[in-house]
Every structure is written in structure tokens, then in C-alpha cells.
């Protein structure tokens, strides 16, 4: 089965979608791995970011979760080699209310992936990357239950660490009750401005508290990163040599290095 990674932080606008897209594309292009990106945010930003027009977002993750479509039917090609996507659309925001009386709802995504293993095997995915919505709602809980590990983008700003402690508490609760093997792969500082003193302080605090969990790579604030989605491309393809692309490439390399050192530890 593929490794399942959630890109998560309950705060909006911290770089989750940007990180999910560039991690997924980086693994697909640079490491020639088959990757599935799941857009789990009703806003559908990840779908936009890899060039899927709103009119092509039928057979979405919502339809898959309510059993209207099979896994294979939900998977769409992107213009990026080796990268496929399951899209999201606004219907997804109604799911929580629809499932209000379902006692197993937290396991919905996990069970679905488990039950679809033959279809997933056929696609030969090495990774499933899930772009989470900005909340700790059912969708995020589902994603935490289904995942092996988490990438947490942290915007280097004043309240960042406060939000993170709430996330860590949620992760601990999920580990006790619903997914005991879940761990944090790493924390990625985003929109980093090294001339800004506050950024440096947030970095220091994050490294003091989370130690090695904080990736060495930081993502700078970079205008090319914010332009890329309107061209339907991850920044690592939109402008290969801009500071944002170089930083995301470095992050993907670090991600892979952590993955291989983990494999060695297990072996
Ligand atoms: N490093 C960065 N530099 C500049 N703009 C960025 C950077 N990372 C993200 N953005 C922009 O900030 C906004 C929020 O980022 P996004 O990845 O959508 O966050 P989230 O998914 O956490 O809400 C988007 O418009 C995105 O293009
Ligand atoms: Mg997002």
C-alpha cells in the first residue's frame, strides 16, 4: 500500500495547499514515483493548483466518500507526469451534517482506501498526499485516521505556535483512540522572511520545542509561489529557478531523506 501523508494545520492560509501540491509534484517528477493527491478541502484549491478547472470536478472526493463513485472512477490525470488527483468541490462541506448519525464516520476515508486496495495497487501509487481543510472538523479527523504521517506547515508569525499546540493535542487524542501509529513527519516553516526578527524568533521557539521534527528547509515568502496557482501549476514547474521553487525542491529532498532513514530504522 502507498504511504499516506496528510498536509495539515487547522489555520487557513499557512501554506498547506501550496506544500501539498509541490510535495506531490516533486515526488512525481523528481523521484519518478506515482503519486495521488487528494483534495480534501471544499474550496478545491489543490484542484485549481494542478490545473483542474471547476467544470471538471465531477466524480469528486465527496462522491467517493458517499459511495457514488468507485476509487478508480474518481481518479483524474493532471498535466503533471505521474501525478493524479481526486478533486474536491463545495458539496464536500455538507458531508459532516449528512454523516451526523454515523458512528463510524471517522473511519470513512481509511476504510475506503483499505477496501479499494486492488484499484490503488493497479495504479502503483507510492504516495497518497492529502490536502486538508483549515479546521479540525470531521474531514480533518478522517484524514488523521487514514494517514501514516503528517506534514505540518507553520507560518512564521506570532500566533503560529499557539495553534500548533491545539493540533498536537488533537493528534495525541487520535493516537490514543483511532490511529496509534500516527506521527508527525515534520514541521515546515513557510512564508519565511529571514530579515524579519519575529520569523527568527518563531523558528527558534519551534526548534526548541519540536527539535529535529522541524525540517531544515524553510520556504521563503516568494511572489512566484502565489502566482503559480493561477497558471494551474506547482511553483516547482511554473518557475523552476525562483527562490520558492528551489526551497520546495530542497524540502522534497529532505522529505525523501527522512523517509529512507525511517525505512532503514525499521529494517
Ligand atoms: N511561501 C509563500 N510565499 C508567498 N505566497 C505564498 C507562500 N505560500 C503560500 N502562499 C500563498 O498564500 C495563500 C495561502 O496559501 P495556501 O497554500 O493556499 O494555504 P492554506 O492551504 O494553508 O490555506 C495562497 O494564495 C498562496 O498562493
Ligand atoms: Mg488550502
Short mmCIF file of C-alpha atoms and ligand atoms in Angstrom, two decimals:
data_model
loop_
_atom_site.label_atom_id
_atom_site.label_comp_id
_atom_site.label_asym_id
_atom_site.label_seq_id
_atom_site.Cartn_x
_atom_site.Cartn_y
_atom_site.Cartn_z
CA UNK A 1 0.00 0.00 0.00
CA UNK A 2 1.15 3.59 -0.60
CA UNK A 3 2.30 5.78 2.26
CA UNK A 4 -0.43 8.20 3.21
CA UNK A 5 0.61 11.74 4.17
CA UNK A 6 -1.71 14.48 5.38
CA UNK A 7 -0.68 18.10 5.00
CA UNK A 8 -2.38 19.61 7.97
CA UNK A 9 -2.83 22.71 10.12
CA UNK A 10 -6.21 23.97 11.27
CA UNK A 11 -5.21 27.54 10.45
CA UNK A 12 -6.04 28.83 6.98
CA UNK A 13 -3.53 30.50 4.70
CA UNK A 14 -0.41 28.91 6.19
CA UNK A 15 0.75 27.12 3.03
CA UNK A 16 -0.94 23.70 3.30
CA UNK A 17 -2.21 23.57 -0.26
CA UNK A 18 1.00 25.02 -1.68
CA UNK A 19 3.01 22.43 0.24
CA UNK A 20 0.71 19.54 -0.71
CA UNK A 21 0.89 20.41 -4.40
CA UNK A 22 4.64 20.90 -4.51
CA UNK A 23 5.39 17.83 -2.40
CA UNK A 24 3.13 15.70 -4.60
CA UNK A 25 4.58 17.12 -7.82
CA UNK A 26 8.15 16.91 -6.53
CA UNK A 27 7.78 13.23 -5.62
CA UNK A 28 6.19 12.57 -9.00
CA UNK A 29 8.62 14.47 -11.22
CA UNK A 30 11.93 14.34 -9.42
CA UNK A 31 11.59 10.92 -7.89
CA UNK A 32 9.53 9.29 -10.66
CA UNK A 33 7.02 7.99 -8.15
CA UNK A 34 3.33 7.55 -8.87
CA UNK A 35 1.54 9.96 -6.60
CA UNK A 36 -2.13 10.56 -5.83
CA UNK A 37 -3.13 13.96 -4.48
CA UNK A 38 -6.44 14.01 -2.62
CA UNK A 39 -8.07 17.42 -2.33
CA UNK A 40 -10.00 17.25 0.95
CA UNK A 41 -10.88 20.95 1.15
CA UNK A 42 -14.32 22.01 -0.17
CA UNK A 43 -12.62 25.15 -1.53
CA UNK A 44 -10.83 22.96 -4.07
CA UNK A 45 -7.59 24.96 -4.07
CA UNK A 46 -5.40 21.91 -4.66
CA UNK A 47 -7.56 21.01 -7.67
CA UNK A 48 -7.04 24.53 -9.05
CA UNK A 49 -3.34 24.41 -8.23
CA UNK A 50 -2.73 21.43 -10.51
CA UNK A 51 -4.84 22.86 -13.30
CA UNK A 52 -8.22 21.13 -12.92
CA UNK A 53 -10.96 23.53 -13.94
CA UNK A 54 -14.06 23.72 -11.65
CA UNK A 55 -16.16 22.34 -14.52
CA UNK A 56 -14.07 19.15 -14.42
CA UNK A 57 -14.50 18.44 -10.73
CA UNK A 58 -17.29 15.92 -11.02
CA UNK A 59 -16.71 12.46 -9.51
CA UNK A 60 -15.06 14.24 -6.61
CA UNK A 61 -13.88 13.09 -3.20
CA UNK A 62 -17.41 13.82 -1.93
CA UNK A 63 -18.95 11.37 -4.42
CA UNK A 64 -16.33 8.81 -3.45
CA UNK A 65 -16.98 9.23 0.28
CA UNK A 66 -20.75 8.83 -0.11
CA UNK A 67 -20.23 5.74 -2.29
CA UNK A 68 -21.49 7.25 -5.54
CA UNK A 69 -18.24 6.56 -7.39
CA UNK A 70 -15.53 3.94 -7.10
CA UNK A 71 -11.92 4.86 -6.36
CA UNK A 72 -10.81 4.29 -9.97
CA UNK A 73 -13.67 6.41 -11.29
CA UNK A 74 -12.65 9.28 -9.01
CA UNK A 75 -9.00 9.46 -10.08
CA UNK A 76 -8.14 12.11 -12.66
CA UNK A 77 -4.97 12.72 -14.61
CA UNK A 78 -3.20 16.07 -14.24
CA UNK A 79 -0.88 17.65 -16.76
CA UNK A 80 1.99 16.63 -14.48
CA UNK A 81 3.60 13.28 -15.24
CA UNK A 82 2.93 10.55 -12.65
CA UNK A 83 0.62 12.82 -10.63
CA UNK A 84 -3.08 12.05 -10.37
CA UNK A 85 -5.75 13.74 -8.29
CA UNK A 86 -9.10 13.21 -6.65
CA UNK A 87 -10.71 16.65 -6.79
CA UNK A 88 -12.92 18.47 -4.32
CA UNK A 89 -15.88 20.75 -4.80
CA UNK A 90 -18.16 22.76 -2.44
CA UNK A 91 -20.54 19.78 -1.96
CA UNK A 92 -17.92 18.33 0.37
CA UNK A 93 -18.77 20.92 3.02
CA UNK A 94 -22.16 19.23 3.56
CA UNK A 95 -20.67 15.83 4.37
CA UNK A 96 -20.32 16.34 8.11
CA UNK A 97 -24.03 17.11 8.57
CA UNK A 98 -25.02 14.21 6.31
CA UNK A 99 -22.96 11.80 8.39
CA UNK A 100 -24.04 13.20 11.76
CA UNK A 101 -25.56 9.89 12.89
CA UNK A 102 -22.86 7.61 11.51
CA UNK A 103 -20.84 6.26 14.45
CA UNK A 104 -18.01 5.06 12.15
CA UNK A 105 -17.65 8.33 10.24
CA UNK A 106 -14.08 8.99 11.43
CA UNK A 107 -13.01 5.77 9.69
CA UNK A 108 -14.72 6.53 6.39
CA UNK A 109 -11.64 7.55 4.40
CA UNK A 110 -9.40 4.90 5.96
CA UNK A 111 -11.88 2.12 5.24
CA UNK A 112 -12.44 3.38 1.74
CA UNK A 113 -8.72 3.31 0.97
CA UNK A 114 -8.43 -0.14 2.56
CA UNK A 115 -11.39 -1.51 0.62
CA UNK A 116 -10.06 -0.07 -2.66
CA UNK A 117 -6.61 -1.60 -2.33
CA UNK A 118 -6.86 -3.53 -5.61
CA UNK A 119 -7.70 -0.38 -7.56
CA UNK A 120 -4.94 1.50 -5.76
CA UNK A 121 -2.46 -1.31 -6.42
CA UNK A 122 -3.25 -1.18 -10.11
CA UNK A 123 -2.21 2.48 -10.19
CA UNK A 124 1.01 1.59 -8.39
CA UNK A 125 0.90 4.69 -6.17
CA UNK A 126 3.86 5.13 -3.82
CA UNK A 127 2.28 8.09 -2.05
CA UNK A 128 -1.14 9.50 -1.33
CA UNK A 129 -0.88 13.16 -0.29
CA UNK A 130 -3.98 14.64 1.34
CA UNK A 131 -4.55 18.41 1.36
CA UNK A 132 -6.63 19.08 4.50
CA UNK A 133 -9.14 21.90 5.08
CA UNK A 134 -8.36 24.69 7.58
CA UNK A 135 -10.24 23.21 10.56
CA UNK A 136 -10.25 20.30 12.96
CA UNK A 137 -13.61 19.14 11.64
CA UNK A 138 -14.68 15.67 10.53
CA UNK A 139 -12.78 15.91 7.23
CA UNK A 140 -9.52 16.56 9.03
CA UNK A 141 -10.20 13.84 11.61
CA UNK A 142 -10.89 11.38 8.77
CA UNK A 143 -7.59 12.33 7.22
CA UNK A 144 -5.71 11.91 10.52
CA UNK A 145 -7.24 8.46 10.96
CA UNK A 146 -6.33 7.40 7.43
CA UNK A 147 -2.74 8.72 7.45
CA UNK A 148 0.61 7.18 8.28
CA UNK A 149 2.25 10.50 8.93
CA UNK A 150 1.80 14.28 8.82
CA UNK A 151 3.49 17.29 7.28
CA UNK A 152 2.61 20.45 9.22
CA UNK A 153 3.24 23.80 7.50
CA UNK A 154 3.81 26.53 10.06
CA UNK A 155 3.63 30.14 9.02
CA UNK A 156 6.36 32.01 10.83
CA UNK A 157 4.15 34.56 12.64
CA UNK A 158 3.10 35.45 16.16
CA UNK A 159 0.19 33.08 16.90
CA UNK A 160 1.59 30.15 14.95
CA UNK A 161 2.78 28.09 17.91
CA UNK A 162 -0.44 28.56 19.88
CA UNK A 163 -2.41 26.93 17.09
CA UNK A 164 0.15 24.18 16.87
CA UNK A 165 -0.31 23.11 20.49
CA UNK A 166 -4.02 22.59 19.81
CA UNK A 167 -3.14 20.48 16.77
CA UNK A 168 -0.67 18.42 18.77
CA UNK A 169 -3.36 17.73 21.40
CA UNK A 170 -5.74 16.55 18.68
CA UNK A 171 -3.05 14.29 17.20
CA UNK A 172 -2.40 12.78 20.66
CA UNK A 173 -6.12 12.08 21.10
CA UNK A 174 -6.32 10.42 17.69
CA UNK A 175 -3.28 8.28 18.54
CA UNK A 176 -4.92 7.00 21.73
CA UNK A 177 -8.30 6.25 20.23
CA UNK A 178 -8.21 5.93 16.48
CA UNK A 179 -4.76 5.58 14.89
CA UNK A 180 -1.96 4.57 17.24
CA UNK A 181 0.83 4.65 14.63
CA UNK A 182 0.24 8.24 13.50
CA UNK A 183 3.26 10.52 13.78
CA UNK A 184 4.44 13.94 12.67
CA UNK A 185 6.86 13.57 9.77
CA UNK A 186 7.93 17.16 10.15
CA UNK A 187 7.09 20.81 10.61
CA UNK A 188 7.78 23.10 7.67
CA UNK A 189 8.28 26.83 8.25
CA UNK A 190 6.54 28.72 5.45
CA UNK A 191 6.39 32.32 4.23
CA UNK A 192 9.67 32.80 5.98
CA UNK A 193 11.39 36.17 5.82
CA UNK A 194 14.86 35.98 7.30
CA UNK A 195 15.10 39.78 7.64
CA UNK A 196 12.07 39.76 9.91
CA UNK A 197 13.07 39.35 13.55
CA UNK A 198 9.77 37.76 14.51
CA UNK A 199 10.27 34.97 11.93
CA UNK A 200 13.62 34.17 13.52
CA UNK A 201 12.01 34.04 16.94
CA UNK A 202 9.21 31.74 15.80
CA UNK A 203 11.82 29.48 14.19
CA UNK A 204 13.88 29.39 17.36
CA UNK A 205 10.87 28.58 19.51
CA UNK A 206 9.66 25.90 17.10
CA UNK A 207 13.11 24.27 17.03
CA UNK A 208 13.40 24.45 20.83
CA UNK A 209 10.05 22.81 21.28
CA UNK A 210 9.93 20.32 18.39
CA UNK A 211 13.67 19.77 17.87
CA UNK A 212 14.50 17.56 14.89
CA UNK A 213 10.86 17.48 13.80
CA UNK A 214 11.30 20.92 12.24
CA UNK A 215 12.69 20.46 8.73
CA UNK A 216 15.98 22.20 7.97
CA UNK A 217 14.44 23.63 4.81
CA UNK A 218 12.32 26.77 5.17
CA UNK A 219 10.03 28.16 2.48
CA UNK A 220 10.60 31.88 1.88
CA UNK A 221 7.85 34.34 1.13
CA UNK A 222 8.05 34.48 -2.65
CA UNK A 223 5.73 36.13 -5.13
CA UNK A 224 6.20 33.39 -7.76
CA UNK A 225 4.66 30.91 -5.29
CA UNK A 226 1.50 32.98 -5.11
CA UNK A 227 1.34 33.42 -8.90
CA UNK A 228 1.73 29.74 -9.75
CA UNK A 229 -1.85 28.56 -8.89
CA UNK A 230 -3.42 30.92 -11.42
CA UNK A 231 -1.43 29.04 -14.08
CA UNK A 232 -2.57 25.69 -12.69
CA UNK A 233 1.00 24.71 -11.90
CA UNK A 234 3.05 23.93 -8.81
CA UNK A 235 5.76 26.57 -8.43
CA UNK A 236 8.49 23.96 -8.98
CA UNK A 237 7.22 23.76 -12.57
CA UNK A 238 5.94 27.31 -13.02
CA UNK A 239 9.33 28.91 -12.39
CA UNK A 240 11.91 26.23 -11.70
CA UNK A 241 14.67 28.52 -10.53
CA UNK A 242 12.85 31.06 -8.37
CA UNK A 243 13.61 31.07 -4.65
CA UNK A 244 10.27 29.41 -3.85
CA UNK A 245 10.84 26.54 -6.26
CA UNK A 246 14.39 25.95 -5.04
CA UNK A 247 13.14 25.87 -1.45
CA UNK A 248 10.34 23.41 -2.24
CA UNK A 249 12.81 21.19 -4.14
CA UNK A 250 15.07 21.18 -1.13
CA UNK A 251 12.13 20.32 1.11
CA UNK A 252 11.12 17.38 -1.12
CA UNK A 253 14.68 16.08 -0.93
CA UNK A 254 14.66 16.37 2.83
CA UNK A 255 11.28 14.64 2.94
CA UNK A 256 12.68 11.70 0.95
CA UNK A 257 15.83 11.55 3.09
CA UNK A 258 13.67 11.26 6.21
CA UNK A 259 11.61 8.59 4.53
CA UNK A 260 14.67 6.48 3.67
CA UNK A 261 16.25 6.87 7.08
CA UNK A 262 12.96 5.73 8.61
CA UNK A 263 12.93 2.66 6.35
CA UNK A 264 16.47 1.82 7.46
CA UNK A 265 15.45 2.10 11.10
CA UNK A 266 12.53 -0.25 10.54
CA UNK A 267 14.68 -2.79 8.63
N1 LIG B 1 5.87 30.94 0.55
C1 LIG B 1 4.89 31.70 0.05
N2 LIG B 1 5.14 32.93 -0.44
C2 LIG B 1 4.15 33.70 -0.95
N3 LIG B 1 2.88 33.33 -1.02
C3 LIG B 1 2.56 32.10 -0.55
C4 LIG B 1 3.53 31.22 0.01
N4 LIG B 1 2.92 30.08 0.37
C5 LIG B 1 1.62 30.23 0.07
N5 LIG B 1 1.39 31.43 -0.49
C6 LIG B 1 0.09 31.99 -0.90
O1 LIG B 1 -0.66 32.25 0.27
C7 LIG B 1 -2.01 31.85 0.12
C8 LIG B 1 -2.35 30.75 1.13
O2 LIG B 1 -1.56 29.60 0.86
P1 LIG B 1 -2.20 28.14 0.83
O3 LIG B 1 -1.14 27.19 0.44
O4 LIG B 1 -3.44 28.16 0.00
O5 LIG B 1 -2.57 27.98 2.36
P2 LIG B 1 -3.62 27.00 3.08
O6 LIG B 1 -3.84 25.83 2.19
O7 LIG B 1 -2.97 26.64 4.38
O8 LIG B 1 -4.87 27.81 3.29
C9 LIG B 1 -2.15 31.40 -1.32
O9 LIG B 1 -2.59 32.50 -2.07
C10 LIG B 1 -0.73 31.02 -1.71
O10 LIG B 1 -0.52 31.15 -3.10
MG1 LIG B 2 -5.65 25.06 1.44
#
